[in-house]
Coordinates of C-alpha atoms in Angstrom, one line a residue:
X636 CA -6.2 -10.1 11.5
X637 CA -3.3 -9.2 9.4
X638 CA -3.6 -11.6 6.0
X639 CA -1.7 -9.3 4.0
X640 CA 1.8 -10.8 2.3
X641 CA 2.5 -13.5 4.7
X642 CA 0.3 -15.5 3.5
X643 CA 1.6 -15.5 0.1
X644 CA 4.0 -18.1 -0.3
X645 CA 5.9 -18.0 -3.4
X646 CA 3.6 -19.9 -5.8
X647 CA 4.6 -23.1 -7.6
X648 CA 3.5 -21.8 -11.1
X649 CA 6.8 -19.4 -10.5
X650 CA 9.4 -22.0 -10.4
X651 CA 8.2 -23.7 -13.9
X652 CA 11.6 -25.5 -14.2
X653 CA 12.3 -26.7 -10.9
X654 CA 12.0 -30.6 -10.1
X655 CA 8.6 -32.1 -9.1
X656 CA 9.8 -33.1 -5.3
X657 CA 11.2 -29.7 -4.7
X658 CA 7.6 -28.2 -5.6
X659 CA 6.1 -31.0 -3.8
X660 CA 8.2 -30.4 -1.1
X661 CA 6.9 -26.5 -1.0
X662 CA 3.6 -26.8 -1.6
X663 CA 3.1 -29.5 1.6
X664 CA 5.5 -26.8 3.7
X665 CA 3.1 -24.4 2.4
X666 CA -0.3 -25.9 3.2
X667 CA 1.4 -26.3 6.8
X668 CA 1.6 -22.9 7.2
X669 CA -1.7 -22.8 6.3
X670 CA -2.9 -24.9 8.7
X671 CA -1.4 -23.3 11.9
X672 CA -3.0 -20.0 10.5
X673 CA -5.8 -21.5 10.5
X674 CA -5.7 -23.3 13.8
X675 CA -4.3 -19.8 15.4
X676 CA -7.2 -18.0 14.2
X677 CA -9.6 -20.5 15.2
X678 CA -8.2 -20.2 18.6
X679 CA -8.4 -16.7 19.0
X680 CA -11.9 -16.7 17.7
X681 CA -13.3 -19.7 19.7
X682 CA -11.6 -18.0 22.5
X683 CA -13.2 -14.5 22.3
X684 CA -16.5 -16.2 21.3
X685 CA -16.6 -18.4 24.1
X686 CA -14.8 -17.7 27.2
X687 CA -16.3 -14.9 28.6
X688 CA -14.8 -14.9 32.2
X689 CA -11.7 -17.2 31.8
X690 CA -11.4 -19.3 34.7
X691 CA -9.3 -22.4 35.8
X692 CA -11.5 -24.7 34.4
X693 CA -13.6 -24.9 31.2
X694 CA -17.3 -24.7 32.1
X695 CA -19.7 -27.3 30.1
X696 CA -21.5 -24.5 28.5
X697 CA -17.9 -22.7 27.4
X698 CA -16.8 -25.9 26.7
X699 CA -19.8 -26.9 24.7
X700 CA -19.3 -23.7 22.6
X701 CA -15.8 -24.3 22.4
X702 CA -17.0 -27.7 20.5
X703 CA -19.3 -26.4 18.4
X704 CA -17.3 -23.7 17.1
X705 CA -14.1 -26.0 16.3
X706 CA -16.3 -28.6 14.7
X707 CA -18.0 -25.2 12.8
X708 CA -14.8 -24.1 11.6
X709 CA -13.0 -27.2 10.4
X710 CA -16.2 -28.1 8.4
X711 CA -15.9 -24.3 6.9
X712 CA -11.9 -24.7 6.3
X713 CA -12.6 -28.3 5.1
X714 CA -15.1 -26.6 2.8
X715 CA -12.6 -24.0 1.6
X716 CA -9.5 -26.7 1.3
X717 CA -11.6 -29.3 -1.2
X718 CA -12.6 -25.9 -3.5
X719 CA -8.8 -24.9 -3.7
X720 CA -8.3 -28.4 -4.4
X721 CA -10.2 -28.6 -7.2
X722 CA -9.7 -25.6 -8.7
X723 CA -6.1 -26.3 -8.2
X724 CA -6.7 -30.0 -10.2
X725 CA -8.2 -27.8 -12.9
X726 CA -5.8 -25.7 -13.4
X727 CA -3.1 -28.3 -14.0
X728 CA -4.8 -30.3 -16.4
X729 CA -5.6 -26.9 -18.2
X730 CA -1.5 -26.5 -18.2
X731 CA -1.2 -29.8 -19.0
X732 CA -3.5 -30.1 -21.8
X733 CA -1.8 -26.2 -23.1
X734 CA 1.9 -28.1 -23.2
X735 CA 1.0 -31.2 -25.6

């Protein structure tokens, strides 16, 4: 996996004067891109993990894995998304309460 630059979407803190939609409107763009990465690498890596000899149809045991490690990875990524969440709520109050 390449998460080099791409990933790095030009931060909200940068555009300090721009209007609130417009960074609204960036940040939800943003967290999209976010969310295909991480359904692309989910894919690859359910895929590798459990489809050993692809075939035209799913087994139940690749198709049990394939289950298990979806539900496994959204609960990690779910995980990771409420902890940027919050430090993200923290760190606006901490701006907000700097600006009084």
């Amino acid at each position: 996996g390449d998460t080099g630059s791409a990933m790095d979407a030009p931060s909200a803190a940068g555009l300090g004067g721009a209007d609130p939609q417009l960074q609204r409107f960036i940040e939800v763009e943003t967290q999209k891109q976010r969310f295909q990465q991480l359904v692309h690498q989910m894919t690859e890596l359910c895929w590798e993990k459990c489809m050993d000899k692809p075939g035209p149809k799913l087994d139940s045991r690749a198709e049990t894995c394939f289950v298990n490690c979806v539900e496994r990875f959204i609960d990690t990524s779910q995980f990771i998304l409420n902890r940027l969440e919050q430090t993200q709520k923290s760190k606006s109050a901490f701006s907000e309460s700097l600006s009084d």
